[in-house]
């Protein structure tokens, strides 16, 4: 039957393709369908439930293609989602009958409800979304999103079985994707939902449902749901599944809800941000509670085997490796309990021998799924996360530069999409306006394990506990203690990148560096380095040199011989002396430095490829550069050392010559006032501006296209909001220690396009007045360390797009804020003390 159905649908597509105007999209669909037919014939696949379901999904995809053809679509991108889904079906058909097809459980469905800790706040927030709903077209859809093993399924069950939910909805259904490949067919989904929702007096047999096509099943589902208020939970939604037609059947304007759990966002979902509940790891207190509950209660240890509270500190040190991930905490607890019952070892020995192998094994399906979909390079970027330190916040620029220099990705141009992919897949968490990122420690362990297997990566520890490898190593991390670095003279000549983590005394002979002929990345950030050897000249292939946050006092002259260097980071080396060498590295694209000493001007205007320069002194910029027209690629610039004596007229005139300049930072001396900045308005291309330093008053004009503004340590006496509210293009505003007054006033029609407002360290602020028609597009409000601000403006209750409120304040104010009616319609409320 499956082969006959495929032949029939291909003939139908071919007839349509030949009879009407041909287009490339339809041609791609037909070609893929014919390849699938060949696979079915060549492999002589037996008729079965799985093949039947897959073929019915193919029929539906063919119908979608014909529908788009009837609408007159000729563009290729109109067919890409259909083509992608057909491709996923083809991959699954190829696996049918293969020995490699296993029955491993999905990492999303390994959670249980036995040990539930720390979900009270999540349940409260999610119930609000379920009951109230959002404000957009997809407001009836709610998504629980987060990394694998974080407790999405557990939370969904808490909601599904909550008394309020049971009372609110006429009917409910729970469907889990239990396949090992993260693949589920539309037909299987429809059957599972119908079986749970159908009337007990009119049950349809499984065989009857399996012989119906997808359209008939959707009609039957629609009949079951008609006039009922329902809650349907789809647990572990495959990211590549196309289920737009399924959503069209479900949508009703009667308070019904669809709740989905996933570590990623499905391509067919366009859910309002306010209806996406991002789960976070447990804090140290909740982690410890879950650990004790798992090890003592969940495993029913006898009294004499209970975990001794005298070892609480040691246990918490071990738990830090779990980084708040419930899956890892439970696995560790179960592992320790089993060992205690079977071996009788002392708890100290058991804590020191904890193995995360079983946890990483459970997360492998998640890693395999990263390669699926339109952008398999996201998996390569996941492997590239192994290069960096665990449990640290990573700068966006550094991630991109290391990936490109190390060959993880092809070009910097695509890095933005890869970063978005990692965020979408819940691999990393964006922080600080998406300029910094954090990766969970357990996922970092998985990235190391997989990078060792697939990327030619190795970790060498100074204590000699190193693992031998047979194949060549291309990327190496050396972890040092504070002792002297002991190195081997047998170096790998294939090495492309070398990272030093920890801190130590790097005393190496010239012979150590001579074998690194292919080395492109050398990163010694935060290492405690005091000097850089002249022998660095041997690293002629070097592209990235990271020396940030060390104790280097002087750069060697030989550094100028690194002709291929594109990134030089010497920032946070206090008062480092830089000789007249920078201009020699003519391929430099990104230069990071601060508080440097220069006996001669740096001649930055020789660097025609320069894109980023932070920071250069105002004097060096104003008086040392004459050929600024050569810096036509410079997009980000930081100027430091501004004070009352700085010639800002000359400065702004020079900056106006930089046609590509989009991001500008002006930083003054501490405790000295910056000069008058009234002529900022001549900088036509600047879109992001940060002013860091004392200001007597705000500039009277700003760049006309400014979209993002940050004021830090400005300590203004006069309320800045009336003037800033007139900036019509502004979408992001951050004020940190920027205003010393007690009252802030936002005038009518102020901030017409502002989406994010961050207020921090306004120590005297007591009141914010906001007109009802101001900040109409505000989506996110953050207030931190404003200890006297105990009320919010009433206009907040009228801001229909406000989705998120974050506040860090005193305990008494936090309690008061949580109880105010103004925030009842805000989807994400996070008020902490």
Short mmCIF file of C-alpha atoms in Angstrom, two decimals, residues 281-452:
data_model
loop_
_atom_site.label_atom_id
_atom_site.label_comp_id
_atom_site.label_asym_id
_atom_site.label_seq_id
_atom_site.Cartn_x
_atom_site.Cartn_y
_atom_site.Cartn_z
CA UNK A 281 18.71 25.72 36.67
CA UNK A 282 18.15 25.29 40.40
CA UNK A 283 20.06 27.52 42.80
CA UNK A 284 22.47 25.98 45.32
CA UNK A 285 19.80 25.71 48.04
CA UNK A 286 17.26 23.95 45.80
CA UNK A 287 19.99 21.74 44.34
CA UNK A 288 20.93 20.54 47.81
CA UNK A 289 17.30 19.84 48.68
CA UNK A 290 16.84 17.75 45.53
CA UNK A 291 20.09 15.89 46.19
CA UNK A 292 19.06 14.94 49.74
CA UNK A 293 15.56 14.01 48.60
CA UNK A 294 16.98 11.77 45.85
CA UNK A 295 19.72 10.10 47.85
CA UNK A 296 17.82 9.57 51.09
CA UNK A 297 14.14 9.24 50.20
CA UNK A 298 14.02 8.28 46.54
CA UNK A 299 16.37 5.34 47.05
CA UNK A 300 15.00 4.31 50.51
CA UNK A 301 18.39 4.12 52.19
CA UNK A 302 18.35 2.64 55.66
CA UNK A 303 18.97 5.01 58.57
CA UNK A 304 22.60 3.97 59.00
CA UNK A 305 23.24 4.69 55.33
CA UNK A 306 21.68 8.15 55.21
CA UNK A 307 23.88 10.94 53.92
CA UNK A 308 25.66 12.52 56.94
CA UNK A 309 25.00 16.23 57.36
CA UNK A 310 28.57 16.62 58.59
CA UNK A 311 29.65 16.27 54.95
CA UNK A 312 27.29 18.96 53.68
CA UNK A 313 30.11 21.26 52.56
CA UNK A 314 31.86 18.49 50.65
CA UNK A 315 28.58 17.41 49.09
CA UNK A 316 27.77 20.95 47.95
CA UNK A 317 31.23 21.28 46.42
CA UNK A 318 30.53 18.14 44.39
CA UNK A 319 27.09 19.44 43.40
CA UNK A 320 28.62 22.56 41.87
CA UNK A 321 29.58 20.38 38.92
CA UNK A 322 25.87 19.69 38.32
CA UNK A 323 25.32 23.43 37.85
CA UNK A 324 21.71 23.24 38.99
CA UNK A 325 20.60 20.68 36.38
CA UNK A 326 17.98 18.38 38.00
CA UNK A 327 18.84 15.48 35.67
CA UNK A 328 22.49 15.54 36.79
CA UNK A 329 21.62 15.98 40.47
CA UNK A 330 19.27 12.99 40.41
CA UNK A 331 21.72 10.81 38.51
CA UNK A 332 24.50 11.64 40.98
CA UNK A 333 22.21 10.96 43.94
CA UNK A 334 21.08 7.61 42.57
CA UNK A 335 24.67 6.66 41.72
CA UNK A 336 25.91 7.42 45.23
CA UNK A 337 23.00 5.60 46.88
CA UNK A 338 23.56 2.47 44.78
CA UNK A 339 27.28 2.46 45.55
CA UNK A 340 26.62 2.96 49.26
CA UNK A 341 24.19 0.05 49.37
CA UNK A 342 26.36 -2.30 47.30
CA UNK A 343 29.89 -1.44 48.41
CA UNK A 344 29.66 0.10 51.82
CA UNK A 345 32.37 2.65 51.00
CA UNK A 346 32.74 5.79 53.09
CA UNK A 347 30.77 8.82 51.89
CA UNK A 348 33.98 10.85 51.46
CA UNK A 349 35.35 8.31 49.00
CA UNK A 350 32.07 8.13 47.12
CA UNK A 351 31.85 11.92 46.75
CA UNK A 352 35.36 12.03 45.32
CA UNK A 353 34.60 9.31 42.75
CA UNK A 354 31.38 10.71 41.26
CA UNK A 355 31.15 9.89 37.56
CA UNK A 356 28.98 11.96 35.18
CA UNK A 357 29.16 9.34 32.43
CA UNK A 358 25.56 8.17 32.88
CA UNK A 359 24.29 11.76 32.81
CA UNK A 360 26.17 12.53 29.60
CA UNK A 361 24.84 9.31 28.06
CA UNK A 362 21.29 10.50 28.72
CA UNK A 363 22.07 13.79 26.99
CA UNK A 364 23.47 12.20 23.82
CA UNK A 365 20.12 12.22 21.95
CA UNK A 366 20.05 15.98 22.47
CA UNK A 367 23.53 16.31 20.94
CA UNK A 368 22.58 14.12 17.96
CA UNK A 369 19.51 16.21 17.32
CA UNK A 370 21.58 19.39 16.97
CA UNK A 371 22.69 18.15 13.54
CA UNK A 372 19.11 17.93 12.28
CA UNK A 373 17.27 20.70 10.48
CA UNK A 374 18.43 23.50 8.24
CA UNK A 375 21.65 24.40 10.09
CA UNK A 376 23.83 21.40 11.09
CA UNK A 377 26.75 23.79 11.75
CA UNK A 378 25.13 24.52 15.11
CA UNK A 379 26.46 21.14 16.24
CA UNK A 380 30.00 22.20 15.27
CA UNK A 381 29.61 25.36 17.35
CA UNK A 382 28.49 23.20 20.28
CA UNK A 383 31.77 21.28 19.97
CA UNK A 384 33.64 24.58 19.84
CA UNK A 385 32.29 25.50 23.28
CA UNK A 386 34.74 22.96 24.72
CA UNK A 387 37.60 25.41 24.15
CA UNK A 388 36.34 27.79 26.83
CA UNK A 389 36.32 27.64 30.60
CA UNK A 390 33.39 26.04 32.37
CA UNK A 391 30.94 28.11 34.42
CA UNK A 392 32.07 31.45 33.02
CA UNK A 393 30.31 34.16 31.03
CA UNK A 394 31.71 34.35 27.51
CA UNK A 395 31.97 37.43 25.33
CA UNK A 396 30.15 37.28 22.03
CA UNK A 397 33.09 38.72 20.06
CA UNK A 398 35.50 36.15 21.43
CA UNK A 399 33.21 33.22 20.66
CA UNK A 400 32.87 34.30 17.05
CA UNK A 401 36.56 35.06 16.58
CA UNK A 402 37.71 31.73 18.05
CA UNK A 403 35.22 29.74 15.98
CA UNK A 404 36.38 31.38 12.76
CA UNK A 405 40.12 31.25 13.48
CA UNK A 406 39.90 27.62 14.63
CA UNK A 407 37.97 26.50 11.56
CA UNK A 408 34.84 25.53 13.51
CA UNK A 409 32.78 27.74 11.18
CA UNK A 410 33.52 29.03 7.71
CA UNK A 411 33.10 32.78 8.17
CA UNK A 412 32.25 35.45 10.72
CA UNK A 413 29.26 36.40 8.60
CA UNK A 414 27.38 33.23 9.61
CA UNK A 415 28.28 33.35 13.32
CA UNK A 416 25.25 35.41 14.26
CA UNK A 417 22.87 32.74 12.95
CA UNK A 418 24.88 30.02 14.74
CA UNK A 419 24.68 31.93 18.03
CA UNK A 420 20.94 32.32 17.58
CA UNK A 421 20.80 28.59 16.86
CA UNK A 422 22.58 27.75 20.12
CA UNK A 423 20.23 30.04 22.05
CA UNK A 424 17.19 28.56 20.29
CA UNK A 425 18.41 25.05 21.14
CA UNK A 426 18.86 26.05 24.82
CA UNK A 427 22.60 25.33 24.62
CA UNK A 428 23.61 28.81 25.79
CA UNK A 429 21.82 31.60 27.62
CA UNK A 430 22.09 35.19 26.39
CA UNK A 431 23.03 37.88 28.90
CA UNK A 432 23.60 41.63 28.83
CA UNK A 433 21.75 42.55 25.65
CA UNK A 434 23.02 39.38 23.95
CA UNK A 435 26.66 40.48 24.15
CA UNK A 436 27.62 37.72 26.59
CA UNK A 437 26.61 34.08 26.92
CA UNK A 438 26.61 31.32 29.52
CA UNK A 439 26.69 27.54 29.03
CA UNK A 440 25.55 25.09 31.70
CA UNK A 441 28.44 23.15 33.24
CA UNK A 442 26.97 19.72 32.45
CA UNK A 443 26.45 20.62 28.80
CA UNK A 444 30.03 21.88 28.80
CA UNK A 445 31.16 18.41 29.94
CA UNK A 446 29.23 16.93 27.02
CA UNK A 447 30.84 19.37 24.58
CA UNK A 448 34.30 18.31 25.85
CA UNK A 449 33.48 14.61 25.51
CA UNK A 450 32.18 15.01 21.96
CA UNK A 451 34.98 17.37 20.92
CA UNK A 452 37.52 14.78 22.05
#
